[in-house]
Amino acid sequence: MPDPMISPDLLRGNTDTMILKVLLDSDHYGYEIVKILRDRSGGELEIKEATLYSSLRRLETEGNIRWYWGDETQGGRRKYYQITDLGRATYASNKQNWEHTKRIVDLLI
């Protein structure tokens, strides 16, 4: 039997929420977010750069995050992302919806 894998369809619907969760802890730049998600998943999850930046743009447009330029003391100038109050509320709502959905799916399968 092949190793189980994470469905791209499930990821697509939850990438924004996973990014918001990372930003709840502190501000991060793009590659750092990818690395944190990979590390927290034990290497099981690898978000592609295009997927990440598409989510970041969407989250910004919706008012869930904002960005700012970091200082240049540690290499090139990096764009850091920060969660907003709306983003915190969105995360809480999405997490609650996920928990409800997970509970129902667990009952059915």
PDB file of C-alpha atoms in Angstrom:
ATOM      1  CA  MET A   1       0.000   0.000   0.000  1.00  0.00           C
ATOM      2  CA  PRO A   2       1.508   3.413  -0.947  1.00  0.00           C
ATOM      3  CA  ASP A   3       2.249   6.020   1.683  1.00  0.00           C
ATOM      4  CA  PRO A   4      -0.687   8.368   2.308  1.00  0.00           C
ATOM      5  CA  MET A   5      -0.342  11.854   0.884  1.00  0.00           C
ATOM      6  CA  ILE A   6      -1.952  15.185   1.565  1.00  0.00           C
ATOM      7  CA  SER A   7      -4.586  15.939  -1.054  1.00  0.00           C
ATOM      8  CA  PRO A   8      -3.865  19.112  -3.048  1.00  0.00           C
ATOM      9  CA  ASP A   9      -7.605  19.892  -2.904  1.00  0.00           C
ATOM     10  CA  LEU A  10      -7.551  19.862   0.905  1.00  0.00           C
ATOM     11  CA  LEU A  11      -4.459  22.052   0.921  1.00  0.00           C
ATOM     12  CA  ARG A  12      -5.941  24.575  -1.485  1.00  0.00           C
ATOM     13  CA  GLY A  13      -8.868  25.187   0.827  1.00  0.00           C
ATOM     14  CA  ASN A  14      -6.731  25.569   3.945  1.00  0.00           C
ATOM     15  CA  THR A  15      -3.507  27.281   2.873  1.00  0.00           C
ATOM     16  CA  ASP A  16      -4.711  30.739   3.924  1.00  0.00           C
ATOM     17  CA  THR A  17      -5.620  29.448   7.387  1.00  0.00           C
ATOM     18  CA  MET A  18      -2.254  27.716   7.797  1.00  0.00           C
ATOM     19  CA  ILE A  19      -0.470  30.952   6.867  1.00  0.00           C
ATOM     20  CA  LEU A  20      -2.586  32.945   9.325  1.00  0.00           C
ATOM     21  CA  LYS A  21      -1.695  30.410  12.040  1.00  0.00           C
ATOM     22  CA  VAL A  22       2.035  30.950  11.383  1.00  0.00           C
ATOM     23  CA  LEU A  23       1.567  34.730  11.531  1.00  0.00           C
ATOM     24  CA  LEU A  24      -0.297  34.497  14.858  1.00  0.00           C
ATOM     25  CA  ASP A  25       3.053  33.707  16.479  1.00  0.00           C
ATOM     26  CA  SER A  26       5.048  36.544  14.895  1.00  0.00           C
ATOM     27  CA  ASP A  27       5.773  38.383  11.652  1.00  0.00           C
ATOM     28  CA  HIS A  28       7.600  36.419   8.957  1.00  0.00           C
ATOM     29  CA  TYR A  29       8.864  36.797   5.404  1.00  0.00           C
ATOM     30  CA  GLY A  30       7.729  34.498   2.582  1.00  0.00           C
ATOM     31  CA  TYR A  31      10.401  31.806   2.527  1.00  0.00           C
ATOM     32  CA  GLU A  32      10.335  31.685   6.316  1.00  0.00           C
ATOM     33  CA  ILE A  33       6.594  30.876   6.214  1.00  0.00           C
ATOM     34  CA  VAL A  34       7.253  27.997   3.788  1.00  0.00           C
ATOM     35  CA  LYS A  35      10.017  26.662   6.049  1.00  0.00           C
ATOM     36  CA  ILE A  36       7.869  26.891   9.202  1.00  0.00           C
ATOM     37  CA  LEU A  37       5.000  25.021   7.535  1.00  0.00           C
ATOM     38  CA  ARG A  38       7.392  22.341   6.273  1.00  0.00           C
ATOM     39  CA  ASP A  39       9.021  21.995   9.711  1.00  0.00           C
ATOM     40  CA  ARG A  40       5.729  21.907  11.627  1.00  0.00           C
ATOM     41  CA  SER A  41       4.425  19.187   9.305  1.00  0.00           C
ATOM     42  CA  GLY A  42       7.510  17.048   9.815  1.00  0.00           C
ATOM     43  CA  GLY A  43       8.422  17.565   6.174  1.00  0.00           C
ATOM     44  CA  GLU A  44       5.055  16.275   4.927  1.00  0.00           C
ATOM     45  CA  LEU A  45       3.900  19.622   3.550  1.00  0.00           C
ATOM     46  CA  GLU A  46       5.740  21.674   0.965  1.00  0.00           C
ATOM     47  CA  ILE A  47       3.929  24.821  -0.163  1.00  0.00           C
ATOM     48  CA  LYS A  48       5.006  25.978  -3.604  1.00  0.00           C
ATOM     49  CA  GLU A  49       6.176  29.575  -3.916  1.00  0.00           C
ATOM     50  CA  ALA A  50       3.397  30.469  -6.372  1.00  0.00           C
ATOM     51  CA  THR A  51       0.774  29.071  -3.986  1.00  0.00           C
ATOM     52  CA  LEU A  52       2.250  30.983  -1.058  1.00  0.00           C
ATOM     53  CA  TYR A  53       2.365  34.349  -2.797  1.00  0.00           C
ATOM     54  CA  SER A  54      -1.108  33.873  -4.264  1.00  0.00           C
ATOM     55  CA  SER A  55      -2.432  33.257  -0.740  1.00  0.00           C
ATOM     56  CA  LEU A  56      -0.485  36.207   0.677  1.00  0.00           C
ATOM     57  CA  ARG A  57      -1.931  38.540  -1.981  1.00  0.00           C
ATOM     58  CA  ARG A  58      -5.452  37.277  -1.304  1.00  0.00           C
ATOM     59  CA  LEU A  59      -5.026  37.635   2.470  1.00  0.00           C
ATOM     60  CA  GLU A  60      -3.713  41.172   2.007  1.00  0.00           C
ATOM     61  CA  THR A  61      -6.537  42.171  -0.346  1.00  0.00           C
ATOM     62  CA  GLU A  62      -9.074  40.868   2.181  1.00  0.00           C
ATOM     63  CA  GLY A  63      -7.412  42.859   4.989  1.00  0.00           C
ATOM     64  CA  ASN A  64      -6.258  39.791   6.932  1.00  0.00           C
ATOM     65  CA  ILE A  65      -2.560  40.663   6.730  1.00  0.00           C
ATOM     66  CA  ARG A  66      -0.328  43.631   5.958  1.00  0.00           C
ATOM     67  CA  TRP A  67       3.298  43.799   4.994  1.00  0.00           C
ATOM     68  CA  TYR A  68       6.305  46.004   5.711  1.00  0.00           C
ATOM     69  CA  TRP A  69       9.939  46.099   4.697  1.00  0.00           C
ATOM     70  CA  GLY A  70      12.357  44.604   7.217  1.00  0.00           C
ATOM     71  CA  ASP A  71      15.736  46.157   7.904  1.00  0.00           C
ATOM     72  CA  GLU A  72      18.708  45.200   5.786  1.00  0.00           C
ATOM     73  CA  THR A  73      21.078  44.188   8.585  1.00  0.00           C
ATOM     74  CA  GLN A  74      20.821  40.483   7.748  1.00  0.00           C
ATOM     75  CA  GLY A  75      21.180  40.503   3.976  1.00  0.00           C
ATOM     76  CA  GLY A  76      18.715  41.794   1.399  1.00  0.00           C
ATOM     77  CA  ARG A  77      15.607  43.717   2.217  1.00  0.00           C
ATOM     78  CA  ARG A  78      12.727  41.365   2.992  1.00  0.00           C
ATOM     79  CA  LYS A  79       8.990  41.887   2.915  1.00  0.00           C
ATOM     80  CA  TYR A  80       7.539  40.810   6.262  1.00  0.00           C
ATOM     81  CA  TYR A  81       3.910  39.833   6.721  1.00  0.00           C
ATOM     82  CA  GLN A  82       1.890  40.664   9.815  1.00  0.00           C
ATOM     83  CA  ILE A  83      -1.575  39.445  10.810  1.00  0.00           C
ATOM     84  CA  THR A  84      -4.271  42.080  11.415  1.00  0.00           C
ATOM     85  CA  ASP A  85      -7.153  42.006  13.896  1.00  0.00           C
ATOM     86  CA  LEU A  86      -9.410  40.941  11.023  1.00  0.00           C
ATOM     87  CA  GLY A  87      -6.922  38.169  10.216  1.00  0.00           C
ATOM     88  CA  ARG A  88      -7.091  36.926  13.807  1.00  0.00           C
ATOM     89  CA  ALA A  89     -10.888  36.794  13.580  1.00  0.00           C
ATOM     90  CA  THR A  90     -10.710  35.078  10.173  1.00  0.00           C
ATOM     91  CA  TYR A  91      -8.292  32.492  11.564  1.00  0.00           C
ATOM     92  CA  ALA A  92     -10.572  31.764  14.547  1.00  0.00           C
ATOM     93  CA  SER A  93     -13.601  31.368  12.276  1.00  0.00           C
ATOM     94  CA  ASN A  94     -11.742  29.173   9.770  1.00  0.00           C
ATOM     95  CA  LYS A  95     -10.344  27.005  12.576  1.00  0.00           C
ATOM     96  CA  GLN A  96     -13.822  26.541  14.050  1.00  0.00           C
ATOM     97  CA  ASN A  97     -15.204  25.625  10.607  1.00  0.00           C
ATOM     98  CA  TRP A  98     -12.342  23.156  10.078  1.00  0.00           C
ATOM     99  CA  GLU A  99     -12.938  21.478  13.451  1.00  0.00           C
ATOM    100  CA  HIS A 100     -16.645  21.110  12.665  1.00  0.00           C
ATOM    101  CA  THR A 101     -15.954  19.724   9.171  1.00  0.00           C
ATOM    102  CA  LYS A 102     -13.299  17.330  10.498  1.00  0.00           C
ATOM    103  CA  ARG A 103     -15.691  16.016  13.147  1.00  0.00           C
ATOM    104  CA  ILE A 104     -18.407  15.331  10.537  1.00  0.00           C
ATOM    105  CA  VAL A 105     -16.009  13.738   8.034  1.00  0.00           C
ATOM    106  CA  ASP A 106     -14.562  11.523  10.788  1.00  0.00           C
ATOM    107  CA  LEU A 107     -18.091  10.306  11.548  1.00  0.00           C
ATOM    108  CA  LEU A 108     -18.739   9.523   7.889  1.00  0.00           C
ATOM    109  CA  ILE A 109     -15.503   7.801   6.933  1.00  0.00           C
TER     110      ILE A 109
END
